[in-house]
Amino acid sequence: MDDRIIGNNRIAWFEIVVMVCFCAVFLCACGNYQPSGADRMQVGVAYYDQSDTFLSQMIECLKGQFEALETEELEVTVMIREAAGSQRVQDDQVKELIDAGCNVLCVNLVDRADPSEIIDLAREYNVPIIFFNREPVAEDMLQWERLYYVGADAEQSGIMQGELAAGAIQAGRQIDRNKDGKIQYVVLEGEPGHQDAIIRTESAVNTLKQKGVSLEKLSCGIANWNRAQAQNRMMQMISQHQNRIELVLANNDDMALGAIDAYKKLNVTESAIPAFFGIDGTDVGLKAVADGLMSATVYNDKEGQSAEIAKLAAALITGTGMEKIKFENQRYIYLPYKKVTGSNVKEYHKEEET
Ligand code: GAL
Ligand code: CA
C-alpha cells in the first residue's frame, strides 16, 4: 500500500517536472517572439518595387536613420521586403514581418487604394503602421487610430515645377523656339491613380498659365515613373510631332531622363531639343541638372521623410517624444519640396564637387 503511494507520488513529481520544463521552454520561445517593450524596436519595412529609383534611394536613407537610432537602451533591428509591384505579395510580406516579431511597420503600399488587409492584420496584432510615399485614401486612414502617413504635398511639387519652367521661359532662355508666343509641350505622367501623378501635372500646368505663359499641349503619355517606358513614349511623341516639342514636363526625374534618352537615341540636333523638367532630385536627376541636360528639378526630401519616419517609429515604441512631432490633421507629416536648378544643385548633389 505504502509502496503504491510512493509510486504514485513519484509519478506525480515526474509529471510536475515535465510540466515545469515544458512551460519554461514555451516561455523562452515566447520571449524571443513577442515584442518586449520599450527597449526593443523591430521595424518591418515593406515597399512596392525595388526598380523605382526614388524609392530605392529612400529605403537606403530609411535604413540609415533607423541604424542611427540604436543606443544602449534601444536595440533596433530592421527587416526590409519589396513586393515587385504585387499587393498580394505585400500582404503576405506584412504577415511574415508581424510573425517575425516586428513591433512597428513602415509600409509603402503597392496599391494605395487597397490597404485593408494590411490594416486588419496590424490591428489584430496591435502593430502601428507608418505609411509613406504612397498615400492611402483618407477613409482608409480612419480605419484604425494607430495609422500614420509621412510624405510630401503633391500640389506643392507641381507648383514648383511650373514656377521653374515659367522662370526659364520668361528669362528668355530660347524655349519658344518657333517664336509663336506659345510653348508647345508634352507631359510624361506617373502611375494612374497615384497622388503624385495627376496632381503634379495639373498644378504645374496651372502655375504656368497663372504666370502668363501661353501653352499648347501636344501630347501626354503615361510612363509609370519608369525611365525605359518614358523613352518609348517620348520616341512616339517625337515621331508624331517632330521638332515641334519645346517643353517636356515629367512627373519625376526618371521619366525626364527617359525623354532625354529618346532624343539622344534619335540623334536629334541640339537646336531641336526641348527643355526638360523633373521632380525628385535623385542622384541621376541631380547629375543631369548639374550637367545642364535637365533644366531643373524639385527635391523630394527623402532624408527629411526618413528622419520623420524613424522619429515617429521610436516615439510609438518607447512612448516618449510624440509631443515633439508636428502632425497635420493629427496623423499626417508632410515635408516640403525644394527647387533645384543649375545654380544650387551643388548643395544637393554633393558627389559632383569631388
Ligand atoms: C513619387 C516619386 C516617384 C516614384 C513614386 C513612387 O513621389 O516622385 O519617382 O518614386 O513616388 O510611389
Ligand atoms: Ca512655340
CSV table of C-alpha atoms and ligand atoms in Angstrom, one decimal:
chain,number,residue,atom,x,y,z
A,1,MET,CA,0.0,0.0,0.0
A,2,ASP,CA,2.8,2.4,1.1
A,3,ASP,CA,4.8,1.4,-2.0
A,4,ARG,CA,1.9,2.3,-4.2
A,5,ILE,CA,1.5,5.7,-2.6
A,6,ILE,CA,5.2,6.4,-3.0
A,7,GLY,CA,5.0,5.1,-6.6
A,8,ASN,CA,2.1,7.4,-7.3
A,9,ASN,CA,3.9,10.4,-5.8
A,10,ARG,CA,6.9,9.7,-7.9
A,11,ILE,CA,4.7,9.7,-11.0
A,12,ALA,CA,3.1,13.0,-9.8
A,13,TRP,CA,6.5,14.6,-9.2
A,14,PHE,CA,7.7,13.4,-12.6
A,15,GLU,CA,4.7,15.0,-14.2
A,16,ILE,CA,5.3,18.3,-12.4
A,17,VAL,CA,8.9,18.4,-13.5
A,18,VAL,CA,7.9,17.7,-17.1
A,19,MET,CA,5.2,20.4,-17.0
A,20,VAL,CA,7.7,23.0,-15.5
A,21,CYS,CA,10.3,22.2,-18.2
A,22,PHE,CA,7.6,22.5,-20.9
A,23,CYS,CA,6.4,25.8,-19.6
A,24,ALA,CA,10.0,27.1,-19.3
A,25,VAL,CA,10.7,26.2,-22.9
A,26,PHE,CA,7.4,27.7,-24.0
A,27,LEU,CA,8.0,31.0,-22.2
A,28,CYS,CA,11.5,31.2,-23.6
A,29,ALA,CA,10.1,30.8,-27.1
A,30,CYS,CA,7.5,33.5,-26.4
A,31,GLY,CA,10.2,35.7,-25.1
A,32,ASN,CA,12.0,35.5,-28.4
A,33,TYR,CA,8.9,36.0,-30.3
A,34,GLN,CA,6.9,38.7,-28.6
A,35,PRO,CA,8.0,42.4,-28.6
A,36,SER,CA,9.4,43.0,-25.2
A,37,GLY,CA,8.5,46.7,-25.0
A,38,ALA,CA,10.4,50.0,-24.8
A,39,ASP,CA,14.0,48.7,-25.3
A,40,ARG,CA,13.5,46.7,-28.4
A,41,MET,CA,12.4,48.2,-31.7
A,42,GLN,CA,11.9,45.7,-34.5
A,43,VAL,CA,11.0,47.5,-37.7
A,44,GLY,CA,9.3,45.9,-40.7
A,45,VAL,CA,9.6,47.9,-43.9
A,46,ALA,CA,7.6,46.9,-46.9
A,47,TYR,CA,7.9,48.8,-50.2
A,48,TYR,CA,6.2,48.5,-53.6
A,49,ASP,CA,9.0,47.9,-56.1
A,50,GLN,CA,12.8,47.9,-56.0
A,51,SER,CA,13.1,49.0,-59.6
A,52,ASP,CA,11.8,52.5,-58.6
A,53,THR,CA,14.8,54.8,-58.4
A,54,PHE,CA,13.5,57.3,-55.9
A,55,LEU,CA,12.1,54.6,-53.6
A,56,SER,CA,15.3,52.5,-53.6
A,57,GLN,CA,17.3,55.6,-52.6
A,58,MET,CA,14.7,56.5,-49.9
A,59,ILE,CA,14.9,52.9,-48.5
A,60,GLU,CA,18.7,53.3,-48.1
A,61,CYS,CA,18.1,56.6,-46.2
A,62,LEU,CA,15.5,54.9,-44.0
A,63,LYS,CA,17.9,52.1,-43.1
A,64,GLY,CA,20.5,54.6,-42.1
A,65,GLN,CA,18.1,56.6,-40.0
A,66,PHE,CA,17.0,53.5,-38.1
A,67,GLU,CA,20.5,52.3,-37.5
A,68,ALA,CA,21.4,55.8,-36.1
A,69,LEU,CA,18.6,55.3,-33.5
A,70,GLU,CA,20.4,52.4,-31.8
A,71,THR,CA,21.6,53.2,-28.3
A,72,GLU,CA,22.5,51.1,-25.3
A,73,GLU,CA,18.9,51.5,-24.1
A,74,LEU,CA,17.3,50.9,-27.5
A,75,GLU,CA,18.1,47.8,-29.6
A,76,VAL,CA,17.0,48.3,-33.3
A,77,THR,CA,16.6,45.7,-36.0
A,78,VAL,CA,15.2,46.4,-39.4
A,79,MET,CA,13.7,43.9,-41.9
A,80,ILE,CA,13.0,45.1,-45.4
A,81,ARG,CA,10.7,43.5,-48.0
A,82,GLU,CA,9.9,44.6,-51.6
A,83,ALA,CA,6.8,43.5,-53.3
A,84,ALA,CA,7.8,43.6,-57.0
A,85,GLY,CA,4.6,45.5,-57.8
A,86,SER,CA,2.1,43.0,-56.3
A,87,GLN,CA,-0.3,43.9,-53.5
A,88,ARG,CA,-0.9,40.2,-52.7
A,89,VAL,CA,2.8,39.6,-52.3
A,90,GLN,CA,3.0,42.7,-50.0
A,91,ASP,CA,0.1,41.5,-47.9
A,92,ASP,CA,1.9,38.2,-47.3
A,93,GLN,CA,5.1,40.0,-46.5
A,94,VAL,CA,3.4,42.1,-43.9
A,95,LYS,CA,2.1,39.0,-42.2
A,96,GLU,CA,5.6,37.5,-42.3
A,97,LEU,CA,7.0,40.6,-40.7
A,98,ILE,CA,4.4,40.6,-37.9
A,99,ASP,CA,5.1,36.8,-37.3
A,100,ALA,CA,8.8,37.6,-37.1
A,101,GLY,CA,8.1,39.9,-34.2
A,102,CYS,CA,8.1,43.4,-35.7
A,103,ASN,CA,6.6,45.9,-33.4
A,104,VAL,CA,6.3,48.8,-35.9
A,105,LEU,CA,5.6,48.7,-39.6
A,106,CYS,CA,6.6,51.2,-42.3
A,107,VAL,CA,4.5,50.5,-45.4
A,108,ASN,CA,4.9,51.9,-48.9
A,109,LEU,CA,1.7,50.3,-50.4
A,110,VAL,CA,1.7,48.8,-53.8
A,111,ASP,CA,-2.0,49.8,-54.4
A,112,ARG,CA,-2.7,52.9,-52.3
A,113,ALA,CA,-6.4,52.2,-52.6
A,114,ASP,CA,-6.2,48.6,-51.2
A,115,PRO,CA,-4.6,48.7,-47.7
A,116,SER,CA,-7.5,46.9,-45.8
A,117,GLU,CA,-5.8,43.5,-45.5
A,118,ILE,CA,-2.7,45.1,-44.0
A,119,ILE,CA,-4.6,47.3,-41.7
A,120,ASP,CA,-6.7,44.4,-40.4
A,121,LEU,CA,-3.5,42.3,-39.7
A,122,ALA,CA,-1.8,45.2,-37.9
A,123,ARG,CA,-4.8,45.9,-35.8
A,124,GLU,CA,-5.2,42.2,-34.9
A,125,TYR,CA,-1.6,42.2,-33.6
A,126,ASN,CA,-1.7,45.8,-32.4
A,127,VAL,CA,1.3,46.8,-34.5
A,128,PRO,CA,1.2,50.5,-35.6
A,129,ILE,CA,1.7,51.4,-39.3
A,130,ILE,CA,3.5,54.4,-40.7
A,131,PHE,CA,2.6,54.5,-44.4
A,132,PHE,CA,5.0,56.5,-46.6
A,133,ASN,CA,5.3,57.9,-50.1
A,134,ARG,CA,2.1,56.3,-51.5
A,135,GLU,CA,-0.7,57.9,-49.5
A,136,PRO,CA,-3.7,55.8,-48.6
A,137,VAL,CA,-7.1,57.4,-49.2
A,138,ALA,CA,-8.5,59.4,-46.3
A,139,GLU,CA,-11.2,56.9,-45.4
A,140,ASP,CA,-8.7,54.1,-45.0
A,141,MET,CA,-6.6,56.2,-42.7
A,142,LEU,CA,-9.7,56.3,-40.4
A,143,GLN,CA,-9.9,52.5,-40.1
A,144,TRP,CA,-7.7,52.5,-37.0
A,145,GLU,CA,-6.1,55.1,-34.8
A,146,ARG,CA,-2.6,53.7,-35.0
A,147,LEU,CA,-2.1,54.6,-38.7
A,148,TYR,CA,0.2,57.4,-39.8
A,149,TYR,CA,1.4,58.9,-43.1
A,150,VAL,CA,4.7,60.5,-43.9
A,151,GLY,CA,5.2,62.1,-47.3
A,152,ALA,CA,5.1,65.4,-49.2
A,153,ASP,CA,2.4,67.6,-50.8
A,154,ALA,CA,2.0,66.7,-54.4
A,155,GLU,CA,0.5,70.1,-55.3
A,156,GLN,CA,3.5,71.9,-54.0
A,157,SER,CA,5.8,69.9,-56.2
A,158,GLY,CA,3.7,70.7,-59.3
A,159,ILE,CA,3.6,74.4,-58.4
A,160,MET,CA,7.3,74.5,-58.0
A,161,GLN,CA,7.9,72.7,-61.3
A,162,GLY,CA,5.5,75.2,-63.0
A,163,GLU,CA,7.4,78.1,-61.4
A,164,LEU,CA,10.7,76.8,-62.5
A,165,ALA,CA,9.5,76.3,-66.1
A,166,ALA,CA,7.9,79.7,-66.2
A,167,GLY,CA,11.1,81.3,-64.8
A,168,ALA,CA,13.2,79.6,-67.6
A,169,ILE,CA,10.7,80.6,-70.3
A,170,GLN,CA,10.4,84.2,-69.2
A,171,ALA,CA,14.1,84.6,-68.7
A,172,GLY,CA,14.3,84.4,-72.5
A,173,ARG,CA,16.1,81.0,-72.5
A,174,GLN,CA,15.0,80.4,-76.1
A,175,ILE,CA,12.4,77.8,-75.1
A,176,ASP,CA,9.8,79.2,-77.5
A,177,ARG,CA,11.9,78.0,-80.5
A,178,ASN,CA,9.4,78.7,-83.3
A,179,LYS,CA,8.7,82.2,-81.7
A,180,ASP,CA,4.9,81.8,-82.0
A,181,GLY,CA,4.4,83.2,-78.4
A,182,LYS,CA,3.2,79.8,-77.2
A,183,ILE,CA,5.0,76.9,-75.6
A,184,GLN,CA,4.3,73.6,-77.3
A,185,TYR,CA,4.6,71.0,-74.5
A,186,VAL,CA,4.2,67.3,-73.7
A,187,VAL,CA,3.7,65.6,-70.3
A,188,LEU,CA,5.1,62.3,-69.0
A,189,GLU,CA,2.9,61.0,-66.2
A,190,GLY,CA,3.5,58.6,-63.4
A,191,GLU,CA,1.2,55.7,-62.4
A,192,PRO,CA,-2.5,56.4,-62.9
A,193,GLY,CA,-4.2,56.8,-59.5
A,194,HIS,CA,-1.0,57.8,-57.7
A,195,GLN,CA,-1.4,61.1,-55.7
A,196,ASP,CA,1.8,62.4,-57.2
A,197,ALA,CA,0.8,62.0,-60.9
A,198,ILE,CA,-2.4,63.9,-61.8
A,199,ILE,CA,-1.9,66.5,-59.1
A,200,ARG,CA,1.6,67.3,-60.2
A,201,THR,CA,0.6,67.7,-63.8
A,202,GLU,CA,-2.4,69.8,-63.1
A,203,SER,CA,-0.6,72.1,-60.7
A,204,ALA,CA,2.4,72.5,-62.9
A,205,VAL,CA,0.3,73.4,-66.0
A,206,ASN,CA,-2.0,75.7,-63.9
A,207,THR,CA,1.0,77.5,-62.5
A,208,LEU,CA,2.5,78.1,-65.9
A,209,LYS,CA,-0.8,79.6,-67.1
A,210,GLN,CA,-1.1,81.8,-64.0
A,211,LYS,CA,2.4,83.1,-64.6
A,212,GLY,CA,1.1,84.2,-68.0
A,213,VAL,CA,2.7,81.6,-70.2
A,214,SER,CA,0.6,80.6,-73.2
A,215,LEU,CA,0.6,76.9,-73.7
A,216,GLU,CA,-0.2,74.4,-76.4
A,217,LYS,CA,-0.5,70.9,-75.3
A,218,LEU,CA,0.7,68.4,-77.9
A,219,SER,CA,0.6,65.1,-76.1
A,220,CYS,CA,0.5,63.3,-72.8
A,221,GLY,CA,1.9,59.8,-72.1
A,222,ILE,CA,1.8,57.5,-69.0
A,223,ALA,CA,5.2,56.0,-68.2
A,224,ASN,CA,4.7,54.8,-64.6
A,225,TRP,CA,7.7,56.6,-63.1
A,226,ASN,CA,9.9,54.5,-65.4
A,227,ARG,CA,12.8,55.6,-67.5
A,228,ALA,CA,12.6,53.0,-70.2
A,229,GLN,CA,8.8,53.4,-70.6
A,230,ALA,CA,9.3,57.2,-70.8
A,231,GLN,CA,11.9,56.8,-73.5
A,232,ASN,CA,9.4,54.7,-75.6
A,233,ARG,CA,6.6,57.2,-75.1
A,234,MET,CA,8.9,60.1,-76.0
A,235,MET,CA,10.1,58.3,-79.2
A,236,GLN,CA,6.4,58.0,-80.2
A,237,MET,CA,5.7,61.7,-79.4
A,238,ILE,CA,8.8,62.8,-81.3
A,239,SER,CA,7.8,60.8,-84.4
A,240,GLN,CA,4.3,62.4,-84.1
A,241,HIS,CA,5.3,66.0,-83.6
A,242,GLN,CA,8.9,66.0,-85.0
A,243,ASN,CA,10.7,69.2,-83.9
A,244,ARG,CA,7.7,71.0,-82.5
A,245,ILE,CA,8.1,69.9,-78.9
A,246,GLU,CA,9.6,72.8,-76.9
A,247,LEU,CA,9.0,71.7,-73.3
A,248,VAL,CA,8.8,68.3,-71.5
A,249,LEU,CA,7.1,68.3,-68.1
A,250,ALA,CA,7.8,65.0,-66.4
A,251,ASN,CA,6.2,63.9,-63.1
A,252,ASN,CA,9.6,62.6,-61.9
A,253,ASP,CA,13.3,62.7,-62.8
A,254,ASP,CA,13.5,59.1,-64.2
A,255,MET,CA,10.8,59.9,-66.8
A,256,ALA,CA,12.6,63.2,-67.7
A,257,LEU,CA,15.8,61.2,-68.2
A,258,GLY,CA,13.9,58.7,-70.3
A,259,ALA,CA,12.8,61.6,-72.5
A,260,ILE,CA,16.4,62.9,-72.8
A,261,ASP,CA,17.5,59.3,-73.7
A,262,ALA,CA,14.9,59.3,-76.6
A,263,TYR,CA,16.4,62.5,-78.0
A,264,LYS,CA,19.9,61.0,-77.7
A,265,LYS,CA,18.9,57.8,-79.3
A,266,LEU,CA,17.3,59.6,-82.3
A,267,ASN,CA,20.4,61.8,-82.5
A,268,VAL,CA,18.3,64.9,-82.7
A,269,THR,CA,20.3,68.1,-83.3
A,270,GLU,CA,20.9,70.3,-80.3
A,271,SER,CA,18.8,73.2,-81.6
A,272,ALA,CA,15.7,71.0,-81.8
A,273,ILE,CA,16.0,69.6,-78.2
A,274,PRO,CA,13.3,70.8,-75.8
A,275,ALA,CA,13.7,71.9,-72.1
A,276,PHE,CA,13.1,69.1,-69.6
A,277,PHE,CA,11.8,69.5,-66.1
A,278,GLY,CA,11.7,66.7,-63.5
A,279,ILE,CA,10.8,66.1,-59.8
A,280,ASP,CA,12.7,64.1,-57.1
A,281,GLY,CA,16.3,65.1,-57.2
A,282,THR,CA,17.5,61.5,-57.4
A,283,ASP,CA,21.3,61.1,-57.8
A,284,VAL,CA,20.9,60.6,-61.6
A,285,GLY,CA,18.4,63.5,-61.8
A,286,LEU,CA,20.7,65.9,-59.9
A,287,LYS,CA,23.6,64.9,-62.1
A,288,ALA,CA,21.5,65.7,-65.2
A,289,VAL,CA,20.8,69.2,-63.8
A,290,ALA,CA,24.5,69.7,-62.9
A,291,ASP,CA,25.4,68.6,-66.5
A,292,GLY,CA,22.9,71.0,-68.0
A,293,LEU,CA,20.8,68.2,-69.6
A,294,MET,CA,17.8,68.8,-67.4
A,295,SER,CA,16.7,72.4,-66.8
A,296,ALA,CA,15.6,71.9,-63.2
A,297,THR,CA,14.1,69.5,-60.7
A,298,VAL,CA,12.1,69.7,-57.5
A,299,TYR,CA,13.7,68.0,-54.5
A,300,ASN,CA,11.6,65.3,-52.9
A,301,ASP,CA,13.1,65.3,-49.4
A,302,LYS,CA,13.8,61.6,-48.8
A,303,GLU,CA,16.3,62.4,-46.0
A,304,GLY,CA,13.7,64.5,-44.1
A,305,GLN,CA,10.9,62.0,-44.7
A,306,SER,CA,13.1,59.1,-43.5
A,307,ALA,CA,14.1,61.0,-40.4
A,308,GLU,CA,10.5,61.7,-39.5
A,309,ILE,CA,9.5,58.1,-40.0
A,310,ALA,CA,12.3,56.9,-37.7
A,311,LYS,CA,11.4,59.6,-35.1
A,312,LEU,CA,7.8,58.6,-35.2
A,313,ALA,CA,8.5,54.9,-35.0
A,314,ALA,CA,10.8,55.4,-32.0
A,315,ALA,CA,8.1,57.5,-30.3
A,316,LEU,CA,5.5,54.8,-30.9
A,317,ILE,CA,7.7,52.1,-29.4
A,318,THR,CA,9.2,54.0,-26.4
A,319,GLY,CA,6.1,56.1,-25.6
A,320,THR,CA,8.2,59.2,-25.5
A,321,GLY,CA,8.8,62.1,-27.9
A,322,MET,CA,5.4,62.1,-29.5
A,323,GLU,CA,4.8,65.7,-28.4
A,324,LYS,CA,7.8,66.8,-30.4
A,325,ILE,CA,6.4,65.6,-33.7
A,326,LYS,CA,4.5,68.1,-35.8
A,327,PHE,CA,1.4,66.4,-37.3
A,328,GLU,CA,-1.0,67.8,-39.8
A,329,ASN,CA,-4.5,66.6,-39.5
A,330,GLN,CA,-3.4,64.5,-36.4
A,331,ARG,CA,-1.6,61.7,-38.1
A,332,TYR,CA,0.0,63.1,-41.2
A,333,ILE,CA,3.5,64.5,-41.7
A,334,TYR,CA,4.4,66.4,-44.9
A,335,LEU,CA,7.9,67.5,-45.7
A,336,PRO,CA,8.4,70.5,-48.0
A,337,TYR,CA,9.8,70.2,-51.5
A,338,LYS,CA,12.6,72.4,-52.7
A,339,LYS,CA,13.5,73.8,-56.1
A,340,VAL,CA,16.8,72.7,-57.7
A,341,THR,CA,18.4,74.5,-60.6
A,342,GLY,CA,21.9,74.7,-62.1
A,343,SER,CA,22.8,77.4,-59.5
A,344,ASN,CA,22.1,75.5,-56.3
A,345,VAL,CA,22.4,71.9,-57.5
A,346,LYS,CA,25.8,71.5,-55.7
A,347,GLU,CA,24.1,71.8,-52.3
A,348,TYR,CA,22.2,68.7,-53.1
A,349,HIS,CA,24.5,66.7,-55.4
A,350,LYS,CA,27.5,66.6,-53.1
A,351,GLU,CA,29.4,64.0,-55.2
A,352,GLU,CA,29.6,66.5,-58.0
A,353,GLU,CA,32.1,68.6,-56.0
A,354,THR,CA,34.7,65.8,-55.8
B,1,GAL,C1,6.9,59.7,-56.1
B,1,GAL,C2,8.2,59.9,-56.8
B,1,GAL,C3,8.4,58.9,-58.0
B,1,GAL,C4,8.1,57.5,-57.5
B,1,GAL,C5,6.8,57.4,-56.8
B,1,GAL,C6,6.6,56.0,-56.2
B,1,GAL,O1,6.8,60.5,-55.0
B,1,GAL,O2,8.3,61.2,-57.3
B,1,GAL,O3,9.6,59.0,-58.6
B,1,GAL,O4,9.1,57.1,-56.7
B,1,GAL,O5,6.8,58.4,-55.7
B,1,GAL,O6,5.5,56.0,-55.4
B,2,CA,CA,6.4,77.9,-79.6
